Short mmCIF file of C-alpha atoms and ligand atoms in Angstrom, two decimals:
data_model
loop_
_atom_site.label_atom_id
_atom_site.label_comp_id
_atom_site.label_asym_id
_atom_site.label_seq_id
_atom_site.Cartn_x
_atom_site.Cartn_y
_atom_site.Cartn_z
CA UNK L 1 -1.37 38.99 56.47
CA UNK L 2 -3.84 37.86 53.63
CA UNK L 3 -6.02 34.55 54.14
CA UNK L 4 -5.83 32.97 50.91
CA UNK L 5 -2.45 32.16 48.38
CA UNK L 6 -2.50 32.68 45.39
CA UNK L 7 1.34 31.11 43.05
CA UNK L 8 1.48 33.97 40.24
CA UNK L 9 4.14 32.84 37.59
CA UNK L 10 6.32 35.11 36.03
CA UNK L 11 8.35 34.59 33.03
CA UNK L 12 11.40 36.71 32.73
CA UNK L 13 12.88 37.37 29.26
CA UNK L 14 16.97 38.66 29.48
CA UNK L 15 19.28 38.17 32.16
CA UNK L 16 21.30 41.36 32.24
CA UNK L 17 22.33 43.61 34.38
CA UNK L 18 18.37 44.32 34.77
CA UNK L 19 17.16 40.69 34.55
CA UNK L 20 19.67 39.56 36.75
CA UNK L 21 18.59 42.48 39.40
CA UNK L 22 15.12 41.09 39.10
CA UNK L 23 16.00 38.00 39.47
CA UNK L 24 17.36 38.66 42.78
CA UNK L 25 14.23 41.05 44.36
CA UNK L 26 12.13 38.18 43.83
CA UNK L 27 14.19 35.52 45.33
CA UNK L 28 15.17 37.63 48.36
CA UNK L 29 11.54 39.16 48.67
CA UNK L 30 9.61 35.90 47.85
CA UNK L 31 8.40 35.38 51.64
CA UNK L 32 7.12 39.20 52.17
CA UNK L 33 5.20 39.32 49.21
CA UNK L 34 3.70 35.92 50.32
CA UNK L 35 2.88 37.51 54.04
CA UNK L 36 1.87 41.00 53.27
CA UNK L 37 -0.57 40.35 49.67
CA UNK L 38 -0.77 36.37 49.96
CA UNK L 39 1.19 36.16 46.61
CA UNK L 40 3.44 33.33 46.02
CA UNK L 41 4.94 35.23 43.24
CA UNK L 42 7.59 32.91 41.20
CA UNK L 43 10.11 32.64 38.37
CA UNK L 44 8.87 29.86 36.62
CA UNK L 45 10.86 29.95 33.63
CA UNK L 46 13.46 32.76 32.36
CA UNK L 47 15.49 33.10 29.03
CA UNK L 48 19.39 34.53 28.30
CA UNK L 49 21.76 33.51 25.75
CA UNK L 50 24.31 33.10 28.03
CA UNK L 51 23.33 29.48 30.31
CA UNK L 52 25.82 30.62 33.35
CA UNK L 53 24.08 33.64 33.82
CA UNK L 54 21.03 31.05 35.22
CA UNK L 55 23.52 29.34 37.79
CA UNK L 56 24.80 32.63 38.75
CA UNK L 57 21.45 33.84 39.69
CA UNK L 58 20.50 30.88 41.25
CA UNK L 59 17.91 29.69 38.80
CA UNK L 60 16.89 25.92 38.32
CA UNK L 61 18.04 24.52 35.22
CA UNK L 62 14.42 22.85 34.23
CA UNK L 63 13.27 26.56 34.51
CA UNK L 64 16.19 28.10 32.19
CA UNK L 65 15.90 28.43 28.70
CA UNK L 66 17.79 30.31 25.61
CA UNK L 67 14.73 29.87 23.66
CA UNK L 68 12.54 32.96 24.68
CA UNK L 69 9.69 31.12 23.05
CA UNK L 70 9.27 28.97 25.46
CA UNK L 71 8.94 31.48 28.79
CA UNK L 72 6.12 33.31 26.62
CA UNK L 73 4.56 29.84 25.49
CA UNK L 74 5.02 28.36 28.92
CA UNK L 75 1.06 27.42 30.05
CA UNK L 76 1.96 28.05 34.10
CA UNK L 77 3.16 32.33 32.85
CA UNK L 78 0.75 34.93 33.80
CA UNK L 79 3.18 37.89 33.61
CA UNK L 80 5.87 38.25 31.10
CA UNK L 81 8.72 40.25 31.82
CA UNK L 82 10.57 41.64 28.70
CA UNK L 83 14.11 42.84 29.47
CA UNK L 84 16.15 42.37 26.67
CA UNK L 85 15.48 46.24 24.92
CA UNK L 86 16.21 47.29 21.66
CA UNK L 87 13.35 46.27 19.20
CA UNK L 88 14.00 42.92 17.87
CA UNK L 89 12.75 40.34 19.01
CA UNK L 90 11.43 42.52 21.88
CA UNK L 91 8.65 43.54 19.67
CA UNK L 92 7.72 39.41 18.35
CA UNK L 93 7.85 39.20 22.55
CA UNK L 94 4.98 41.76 23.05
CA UNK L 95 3.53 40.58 20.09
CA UNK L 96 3.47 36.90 21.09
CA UNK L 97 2.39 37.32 25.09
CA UNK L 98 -0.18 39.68 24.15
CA UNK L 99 -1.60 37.48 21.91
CA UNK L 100 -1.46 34.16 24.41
CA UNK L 101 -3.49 36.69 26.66
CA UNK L 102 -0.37 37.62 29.01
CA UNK L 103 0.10 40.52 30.77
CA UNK L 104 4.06 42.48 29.58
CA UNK L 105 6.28 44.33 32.20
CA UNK L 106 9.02 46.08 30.40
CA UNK L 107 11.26 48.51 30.52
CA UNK L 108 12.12 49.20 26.91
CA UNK L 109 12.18 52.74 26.27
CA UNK L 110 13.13 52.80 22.91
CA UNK L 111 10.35 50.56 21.70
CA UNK L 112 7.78 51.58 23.80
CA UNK L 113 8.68 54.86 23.23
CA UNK L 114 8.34 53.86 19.28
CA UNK L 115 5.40 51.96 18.97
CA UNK L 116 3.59 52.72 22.44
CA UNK L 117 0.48 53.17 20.09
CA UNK L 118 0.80 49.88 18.16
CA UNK L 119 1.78 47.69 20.95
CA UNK L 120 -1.06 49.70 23.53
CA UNK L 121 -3.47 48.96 20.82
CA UNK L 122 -2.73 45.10 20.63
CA UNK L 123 -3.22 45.39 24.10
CA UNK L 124 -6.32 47.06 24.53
CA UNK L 125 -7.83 44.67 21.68
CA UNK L 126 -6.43 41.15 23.85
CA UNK L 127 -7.39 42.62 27.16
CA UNK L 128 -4.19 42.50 28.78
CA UNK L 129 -1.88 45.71 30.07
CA UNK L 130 1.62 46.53 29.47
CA UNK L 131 3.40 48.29 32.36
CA UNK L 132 6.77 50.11 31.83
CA UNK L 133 7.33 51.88 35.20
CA UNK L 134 10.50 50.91 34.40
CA UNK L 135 10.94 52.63 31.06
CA UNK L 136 10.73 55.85 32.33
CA UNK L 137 13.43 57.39 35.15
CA UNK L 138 14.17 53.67 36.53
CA UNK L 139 13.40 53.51 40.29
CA UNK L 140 11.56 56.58 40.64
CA UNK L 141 7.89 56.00 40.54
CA UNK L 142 6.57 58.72 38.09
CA UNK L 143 4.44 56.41 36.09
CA UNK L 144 2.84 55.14 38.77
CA UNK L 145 1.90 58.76 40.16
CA UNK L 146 0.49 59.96 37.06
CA UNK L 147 -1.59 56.86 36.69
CA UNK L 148 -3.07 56.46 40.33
CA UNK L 149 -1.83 59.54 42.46
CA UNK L 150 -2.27 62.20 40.51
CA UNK L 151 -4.83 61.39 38.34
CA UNK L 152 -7.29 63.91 39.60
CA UNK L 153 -4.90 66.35 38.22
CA UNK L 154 -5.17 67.86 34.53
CA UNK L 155 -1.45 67.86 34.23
CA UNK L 156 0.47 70.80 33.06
CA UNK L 157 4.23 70.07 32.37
CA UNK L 158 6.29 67.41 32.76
CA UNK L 159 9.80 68.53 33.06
CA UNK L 160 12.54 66.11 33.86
CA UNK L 161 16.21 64.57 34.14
CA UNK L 162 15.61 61.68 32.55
CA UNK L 163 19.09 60.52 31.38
CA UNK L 164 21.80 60.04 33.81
CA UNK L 165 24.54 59.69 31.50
CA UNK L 166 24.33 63.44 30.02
CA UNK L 167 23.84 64.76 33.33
CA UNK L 168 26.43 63.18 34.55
CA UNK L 169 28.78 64.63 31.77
CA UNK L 170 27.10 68.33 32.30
CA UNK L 171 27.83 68.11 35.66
CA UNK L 172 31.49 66.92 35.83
CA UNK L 173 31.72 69.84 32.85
CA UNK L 174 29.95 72.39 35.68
CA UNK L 175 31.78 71.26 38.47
CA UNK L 176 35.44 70.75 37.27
CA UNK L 177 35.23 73.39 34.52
CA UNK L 178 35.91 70.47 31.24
CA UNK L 179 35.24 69.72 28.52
CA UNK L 180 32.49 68.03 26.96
CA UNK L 181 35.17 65.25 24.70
CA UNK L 182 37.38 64.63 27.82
CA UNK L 183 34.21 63.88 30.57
CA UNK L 184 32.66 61.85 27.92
CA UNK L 185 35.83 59.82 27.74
CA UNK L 186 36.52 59.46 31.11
CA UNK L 187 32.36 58.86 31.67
CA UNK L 188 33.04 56.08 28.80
CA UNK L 189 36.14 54.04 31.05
CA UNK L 190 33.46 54.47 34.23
CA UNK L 191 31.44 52.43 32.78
CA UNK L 192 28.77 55.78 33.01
CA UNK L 193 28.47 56.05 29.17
CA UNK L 194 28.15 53.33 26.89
CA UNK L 195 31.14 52.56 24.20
CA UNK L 196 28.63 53.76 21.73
CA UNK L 197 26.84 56.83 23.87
CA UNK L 198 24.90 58.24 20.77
CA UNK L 199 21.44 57.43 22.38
CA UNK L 200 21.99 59.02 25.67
CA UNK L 201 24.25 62.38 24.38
CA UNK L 202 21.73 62.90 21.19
CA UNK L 203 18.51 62.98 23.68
CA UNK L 204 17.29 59.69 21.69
CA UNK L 205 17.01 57.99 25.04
CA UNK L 206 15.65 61.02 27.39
CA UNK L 207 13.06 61.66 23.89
CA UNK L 208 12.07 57.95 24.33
CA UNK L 209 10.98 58.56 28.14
CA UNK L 210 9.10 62.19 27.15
CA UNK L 211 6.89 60.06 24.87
CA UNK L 212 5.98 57.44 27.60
CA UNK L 213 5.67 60.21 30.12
CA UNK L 214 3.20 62.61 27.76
CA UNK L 215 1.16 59.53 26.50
CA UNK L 216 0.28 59.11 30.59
CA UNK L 217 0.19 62.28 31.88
CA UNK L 218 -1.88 64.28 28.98
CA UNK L 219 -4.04 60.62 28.08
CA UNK L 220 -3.14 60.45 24.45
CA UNK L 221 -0.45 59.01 22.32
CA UNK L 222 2.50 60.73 22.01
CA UNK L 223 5.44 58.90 19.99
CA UNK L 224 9.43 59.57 20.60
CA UNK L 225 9.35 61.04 16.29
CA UNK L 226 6.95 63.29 17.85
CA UNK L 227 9.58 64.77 20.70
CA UNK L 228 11.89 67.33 19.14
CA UNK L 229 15.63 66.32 20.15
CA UNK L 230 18.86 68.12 20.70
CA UNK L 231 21.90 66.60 22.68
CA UNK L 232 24.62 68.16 24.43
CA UNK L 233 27.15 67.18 22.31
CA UNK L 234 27.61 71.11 21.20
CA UNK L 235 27.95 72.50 25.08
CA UNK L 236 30.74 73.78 25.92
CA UNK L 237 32.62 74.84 29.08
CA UNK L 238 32.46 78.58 27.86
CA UNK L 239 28.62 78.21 27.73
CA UNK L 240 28.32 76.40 31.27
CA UNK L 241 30.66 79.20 32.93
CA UNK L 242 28.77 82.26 30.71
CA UNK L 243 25.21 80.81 32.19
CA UNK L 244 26.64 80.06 35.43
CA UNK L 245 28.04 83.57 35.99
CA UNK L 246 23.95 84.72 34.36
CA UNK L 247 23.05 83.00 37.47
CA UNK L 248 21.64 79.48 35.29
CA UNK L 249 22.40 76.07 34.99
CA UNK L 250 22.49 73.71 31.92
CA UNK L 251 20.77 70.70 32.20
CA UNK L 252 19.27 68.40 29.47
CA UNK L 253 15.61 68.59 30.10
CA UNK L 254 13.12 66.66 29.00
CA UNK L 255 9.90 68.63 29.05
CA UNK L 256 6.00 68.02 27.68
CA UNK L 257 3.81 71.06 28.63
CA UNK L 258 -0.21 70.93 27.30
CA UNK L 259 -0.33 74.41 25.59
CA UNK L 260 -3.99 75.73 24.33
CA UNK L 261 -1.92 74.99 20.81
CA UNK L 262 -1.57 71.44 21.66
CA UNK L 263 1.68 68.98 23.61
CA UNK L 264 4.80 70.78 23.64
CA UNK L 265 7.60 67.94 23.79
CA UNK L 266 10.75 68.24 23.26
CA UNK L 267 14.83 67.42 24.99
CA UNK L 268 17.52 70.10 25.05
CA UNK L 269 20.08 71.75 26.65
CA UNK L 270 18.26 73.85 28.98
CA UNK L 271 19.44 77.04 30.63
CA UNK L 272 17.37 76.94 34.26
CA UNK L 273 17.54 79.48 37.37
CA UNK L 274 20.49 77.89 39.16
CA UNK L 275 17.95 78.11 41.90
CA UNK L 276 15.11 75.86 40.75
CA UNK L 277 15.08 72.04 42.42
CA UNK L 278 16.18 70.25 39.23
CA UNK L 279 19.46 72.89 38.59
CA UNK L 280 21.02 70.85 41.98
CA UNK L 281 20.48 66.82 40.31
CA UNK L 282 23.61 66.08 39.93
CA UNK L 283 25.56 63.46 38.80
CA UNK L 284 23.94 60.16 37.21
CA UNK L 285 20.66 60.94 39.45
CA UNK L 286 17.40 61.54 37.64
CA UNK L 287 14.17 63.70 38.55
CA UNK L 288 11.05 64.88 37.52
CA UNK L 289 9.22 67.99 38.11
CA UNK L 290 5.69 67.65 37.25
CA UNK L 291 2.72 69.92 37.67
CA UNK L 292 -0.96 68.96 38.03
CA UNK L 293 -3.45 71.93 38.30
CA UNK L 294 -5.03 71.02 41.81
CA UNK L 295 -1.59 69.20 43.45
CA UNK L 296 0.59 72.55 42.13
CA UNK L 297 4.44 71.66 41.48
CA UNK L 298 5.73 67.74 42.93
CA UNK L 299 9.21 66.57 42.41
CA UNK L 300 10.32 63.13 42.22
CA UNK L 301 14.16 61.71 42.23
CA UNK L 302 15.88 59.01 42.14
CA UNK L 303 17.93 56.40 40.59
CA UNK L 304 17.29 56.69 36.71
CA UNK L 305 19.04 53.23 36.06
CA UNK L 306 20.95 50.16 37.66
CA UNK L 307 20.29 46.70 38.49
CA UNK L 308 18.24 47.12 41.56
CA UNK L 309 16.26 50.72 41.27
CA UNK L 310 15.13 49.36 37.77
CA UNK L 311 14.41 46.17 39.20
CA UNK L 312 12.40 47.59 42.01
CA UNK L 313 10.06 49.46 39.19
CA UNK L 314 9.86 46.16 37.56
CA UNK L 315 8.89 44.21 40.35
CA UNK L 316 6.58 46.92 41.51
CA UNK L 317 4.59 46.57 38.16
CA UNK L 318 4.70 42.65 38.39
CA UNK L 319 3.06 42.74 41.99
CA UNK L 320 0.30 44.88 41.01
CA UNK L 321 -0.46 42.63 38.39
CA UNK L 322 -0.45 39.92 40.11
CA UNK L 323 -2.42 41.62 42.82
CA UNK L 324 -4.75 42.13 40.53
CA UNK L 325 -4.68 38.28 39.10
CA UNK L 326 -4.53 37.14 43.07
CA UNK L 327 -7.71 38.96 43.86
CA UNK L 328 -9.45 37.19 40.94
CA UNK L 329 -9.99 40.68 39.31
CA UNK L 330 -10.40 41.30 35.70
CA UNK L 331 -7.61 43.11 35.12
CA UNK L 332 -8.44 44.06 31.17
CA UNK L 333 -6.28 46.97 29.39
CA UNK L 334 -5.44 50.55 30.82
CA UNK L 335 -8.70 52.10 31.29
CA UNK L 336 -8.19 53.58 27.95
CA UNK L 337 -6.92 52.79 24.76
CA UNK L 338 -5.66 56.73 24.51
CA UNK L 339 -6.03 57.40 20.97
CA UNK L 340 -4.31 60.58 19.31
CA UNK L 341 -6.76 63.22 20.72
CA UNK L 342 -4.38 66.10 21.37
CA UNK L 343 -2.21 67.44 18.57
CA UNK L 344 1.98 68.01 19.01
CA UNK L 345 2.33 71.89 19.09
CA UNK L 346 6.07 72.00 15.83
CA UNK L 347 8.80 72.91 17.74
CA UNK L 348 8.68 76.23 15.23
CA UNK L 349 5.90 77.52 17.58
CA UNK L 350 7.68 77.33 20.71
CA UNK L 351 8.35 80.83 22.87
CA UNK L 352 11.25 80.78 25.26
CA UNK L 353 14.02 82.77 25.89
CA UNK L 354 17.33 82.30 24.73
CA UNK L 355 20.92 82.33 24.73
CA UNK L 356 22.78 82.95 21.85
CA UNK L 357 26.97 82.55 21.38
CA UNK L 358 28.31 83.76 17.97
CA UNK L 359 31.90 83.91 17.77
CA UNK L 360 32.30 87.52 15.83
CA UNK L 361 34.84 89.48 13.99
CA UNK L 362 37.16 91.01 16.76
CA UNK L 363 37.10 94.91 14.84
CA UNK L 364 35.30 98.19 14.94
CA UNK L 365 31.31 98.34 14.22
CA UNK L 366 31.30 94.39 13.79
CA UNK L 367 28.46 94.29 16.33
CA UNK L 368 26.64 96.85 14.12
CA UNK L 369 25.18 94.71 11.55
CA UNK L 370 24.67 91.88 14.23
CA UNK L 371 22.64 93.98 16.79
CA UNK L 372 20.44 94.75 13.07
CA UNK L 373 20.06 91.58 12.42
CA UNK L 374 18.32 90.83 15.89
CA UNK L 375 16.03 93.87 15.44
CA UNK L 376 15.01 92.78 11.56
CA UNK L 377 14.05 89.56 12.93
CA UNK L 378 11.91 91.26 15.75
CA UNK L 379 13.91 89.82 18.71
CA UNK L 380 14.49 92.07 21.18
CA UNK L 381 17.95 91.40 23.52
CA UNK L 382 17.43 91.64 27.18
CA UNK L 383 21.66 91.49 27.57
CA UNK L 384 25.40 91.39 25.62
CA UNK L 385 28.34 90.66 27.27
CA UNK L 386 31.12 90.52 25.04
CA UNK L 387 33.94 88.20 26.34
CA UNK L 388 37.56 90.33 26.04
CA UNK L 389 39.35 89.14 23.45
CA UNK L 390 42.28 86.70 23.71
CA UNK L 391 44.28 88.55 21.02
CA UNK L 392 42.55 86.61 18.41
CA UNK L 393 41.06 87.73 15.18
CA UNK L 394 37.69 86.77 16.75
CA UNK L 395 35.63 87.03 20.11
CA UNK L 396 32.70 85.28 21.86
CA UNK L 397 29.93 87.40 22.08
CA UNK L 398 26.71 86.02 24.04
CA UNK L 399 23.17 87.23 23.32
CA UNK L 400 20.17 86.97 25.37
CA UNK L 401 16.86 87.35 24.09
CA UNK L 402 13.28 88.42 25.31
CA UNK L 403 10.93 86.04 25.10
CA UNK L 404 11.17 85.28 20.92
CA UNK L 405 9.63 82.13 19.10
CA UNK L 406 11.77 79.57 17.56
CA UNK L 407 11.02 79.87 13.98
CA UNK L 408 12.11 83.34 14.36
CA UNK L 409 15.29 82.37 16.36
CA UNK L 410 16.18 80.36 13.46
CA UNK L 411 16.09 82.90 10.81
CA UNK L 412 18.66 85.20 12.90
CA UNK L 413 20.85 82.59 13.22
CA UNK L 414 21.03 81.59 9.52
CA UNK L 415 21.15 85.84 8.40
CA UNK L 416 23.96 85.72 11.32
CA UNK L 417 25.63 83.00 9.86
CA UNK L 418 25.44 84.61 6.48
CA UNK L 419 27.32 88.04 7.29
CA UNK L 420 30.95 88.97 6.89
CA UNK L 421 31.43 89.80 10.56
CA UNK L 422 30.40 86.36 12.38
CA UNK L 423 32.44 83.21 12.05
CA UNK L 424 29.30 81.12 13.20
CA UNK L 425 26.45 80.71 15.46
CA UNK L 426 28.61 78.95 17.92
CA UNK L 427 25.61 77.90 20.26
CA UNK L 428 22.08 78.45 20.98
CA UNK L 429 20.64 77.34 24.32
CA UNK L 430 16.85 77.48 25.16
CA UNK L 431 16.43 79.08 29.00
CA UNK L 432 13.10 78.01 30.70
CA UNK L 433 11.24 80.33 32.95
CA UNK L 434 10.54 77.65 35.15
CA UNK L 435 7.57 80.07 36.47
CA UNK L 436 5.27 79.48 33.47
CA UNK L 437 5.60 75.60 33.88
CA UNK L 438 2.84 76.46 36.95
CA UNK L 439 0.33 78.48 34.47
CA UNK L 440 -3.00 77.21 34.62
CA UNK L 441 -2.46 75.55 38.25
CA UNK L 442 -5.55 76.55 40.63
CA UNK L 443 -4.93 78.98 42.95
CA UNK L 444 -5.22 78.38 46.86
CA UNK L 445 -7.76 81.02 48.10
N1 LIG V 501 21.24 55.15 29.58
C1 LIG V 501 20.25 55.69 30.45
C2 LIG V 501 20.83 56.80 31.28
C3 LIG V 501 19.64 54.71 31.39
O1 LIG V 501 22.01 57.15 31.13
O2 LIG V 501 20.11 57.36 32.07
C4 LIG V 501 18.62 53.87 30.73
O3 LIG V 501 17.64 54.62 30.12
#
């Protein structure tokens, strides 16, 4: 029970299915904030297009506008709360709150994601701080660990679940042996996958949160252009029973790893030991594994999206705000502007394993030229198992490699493409030894 009260305003910009979820945590929550921090924490003035949405959620009409102008321009706001994604006119609303000297909770991956160093800049230079826990795996407090938690840590790898929607398709595919065309579908009438699901199944979405995620834990800027991306669009139900019966599961990860090269970040299909924590997330759930080189391997889950887990990272970031306003601190920017001090190891460089499906001329010595191609490339195969042939002119033949680097993976594939005996590369799936994720954590004596 705190001794002093202190009204912090916030202005809340978009009433969907987030806003509206915010909306509601405050009202219901209003009194124990009040009794446990002495923060009379309101909704002074919020903004939709739609006016119902304000009656629906209980909001006074004299603090209801359509005009997001006013919430930011409103002289009683101390916090503004952007909601509306996408990046118009969610950028004019960082922009414009920044500028009044206002404090932005958000959680707009794809812009943050974007322009995390032009907005954090703008910031830094009006002394105010954007938080996004948000932006980043909803409800589960990741951001906030890396910032406060684990900060002692130099942090190693990031590796994470960070869109529900794809996992949800991968595992309805794993589980119920479909396809990838008739989950999506069914994922679409749900309500699971958007109408339009190109950001979640082309890792735009899961890229966006890697950027946020790298920029915290490795202190440095790290833009969603500079996250390689691959979606799951091209997985099949013959690759998720081949790595299932290799003892793997497929999962789109999104991982950032600090390599003496520089920040490895990237989203793909990912073959993992069926074994490792993250291989059991299923269904729209998200998690993050992330390893700090005194705390060793953590794990985090949780809801990645919905009204109230997003709402309770949004709220979360509002009360420490205005904790920080209530307690008459100066709450200036993050404690650093992180500029660009790490570079972003190409993709080209990367060394993994992997798994290779070519769909191959179904006659006598067609794996001949195949197996050469492999060894003229310098990739060495740790196993072939030829599927038996359905009676076709062609079979699926899968390849798994050593440890081989990318660039060099790519060459095989386009001399594999170009012979007489495969039909085509049908898929190539990177497999993580989760093990190395750990290299360079100290060891207990
Ligand atoms: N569309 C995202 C998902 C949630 O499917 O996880 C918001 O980032």
């Amino acid at each position: 029970m705190s001794n002093t009260t202190r009204t912090v305003n916030v202005g809340l910009i978009g009433l969907g299915t987030v806003g509206g979820g915010v909306a509601r945590v405050i009202a219901r929550h209003h009194d124990e904030y009040l009794r446990a921090y002495g923060i009379d924490l309101r909704l002074a003035k919020a903004s939709a297009l739609e006016p119902e949405r304000a009656a629906e959620l209980g909001i006074a009409p004299e603090a209801f506008t359509t005009d997001w102008h006013e919430v930011v321009a409103d002289p009683a706001v101390d916090i503004v709360i952007e909601l509306i994604g996408g990046e118009h006119p969610a950028t004019e609303i960082f922009e414009s709150a920044i500028a009044a000297g206002k404090h932005v909770v958000s959680a707009n991956k794809a812009l943050l994601g974007r322009r995390i160093d032009y907005l954090g800049d703008l910031a830094a230079k009006a002394g105010v701080q954007i938080r996004c826990e948000a932006a980043a795996g909803g409800g589960i407090p990741i951001v906030n660990a890396l910032e406060h938690a684990l900060v002692a840590n130099g942090m190693l790898t990031i590796a994470g679940i960070l869109n529900g929607t794809t996992n949800y398709i991968l595992t309805r595919m794993t589980n119920e042996g479909l396809g990838y065309e008739e989950v999506l579908a069914d994922a679409q009438r749900l309500g699971y996958a958007e109408a339009d699901p190109t950001a979640d199944v082309d890792g735009f979405d899961a890229a966006s949160k890697v950027a946020i995620l790298s920029s915290i834990a490795f202190h440095t800027r790290v833009t969603t252009d500079d996250v390689y991306m691959q979606g799951i669009r091209n997985i099949s139900a013959a690759d998720i029973e081949q790595a299932r019966q290799m003892g793997y599961a497929i999962k789109l990860l999104g991982i950032a790893r600090m390599t003496p090269q520089g920040i490895d970040a990237r989203v793909h299909p990912t073959m993992i030991p069926a074994n490792h924590m993250l291989a059991s997330v299923s269904g729209a759930m998200n998690a993050v594994f992330a390893v700090g080189d005194a705390v060793g391997e953590t794990m985090f889950y949780g809801a990645g999206a919905g009204a109230f887990p997003t709402a309770s990272a949004v709220v979360g970031d509002v009360l420490e705000l205005a904790n920080g306003i209530a307690s008459g601190l100066d709450l200036g920017p993050e404690p650093e502007p992180f500029p660009r001090t790490v570079p972003i190891r190409p993709i080209d460089d990367l060394e993994t394993r992997y798994y290779i499906r070519l769909s191959v001329a179904d006659r006598a010595g067609a794996l001949a030229p195949v197996v050469a191609a492999f060894a003229q490339a310098g990739i060495s195969i740790s196993g072939i198992n030829q599927l038996e042939s359905d009676g076709s002119n062609t079979c699926s033949v899968v390849f798994l490699t050593h440890t081989a680097c990318e660039r060099d993976v790519q060459a095989v594939c386009a001399a594999l493409e170009a012979l007489d005996e495969v039909e085509r590369v049908a898929s190539v799936i990177r497999i993580e030894d989760a093990d190395a994720w750990s290299e360079g954590a100290e060891k207990n004596d």
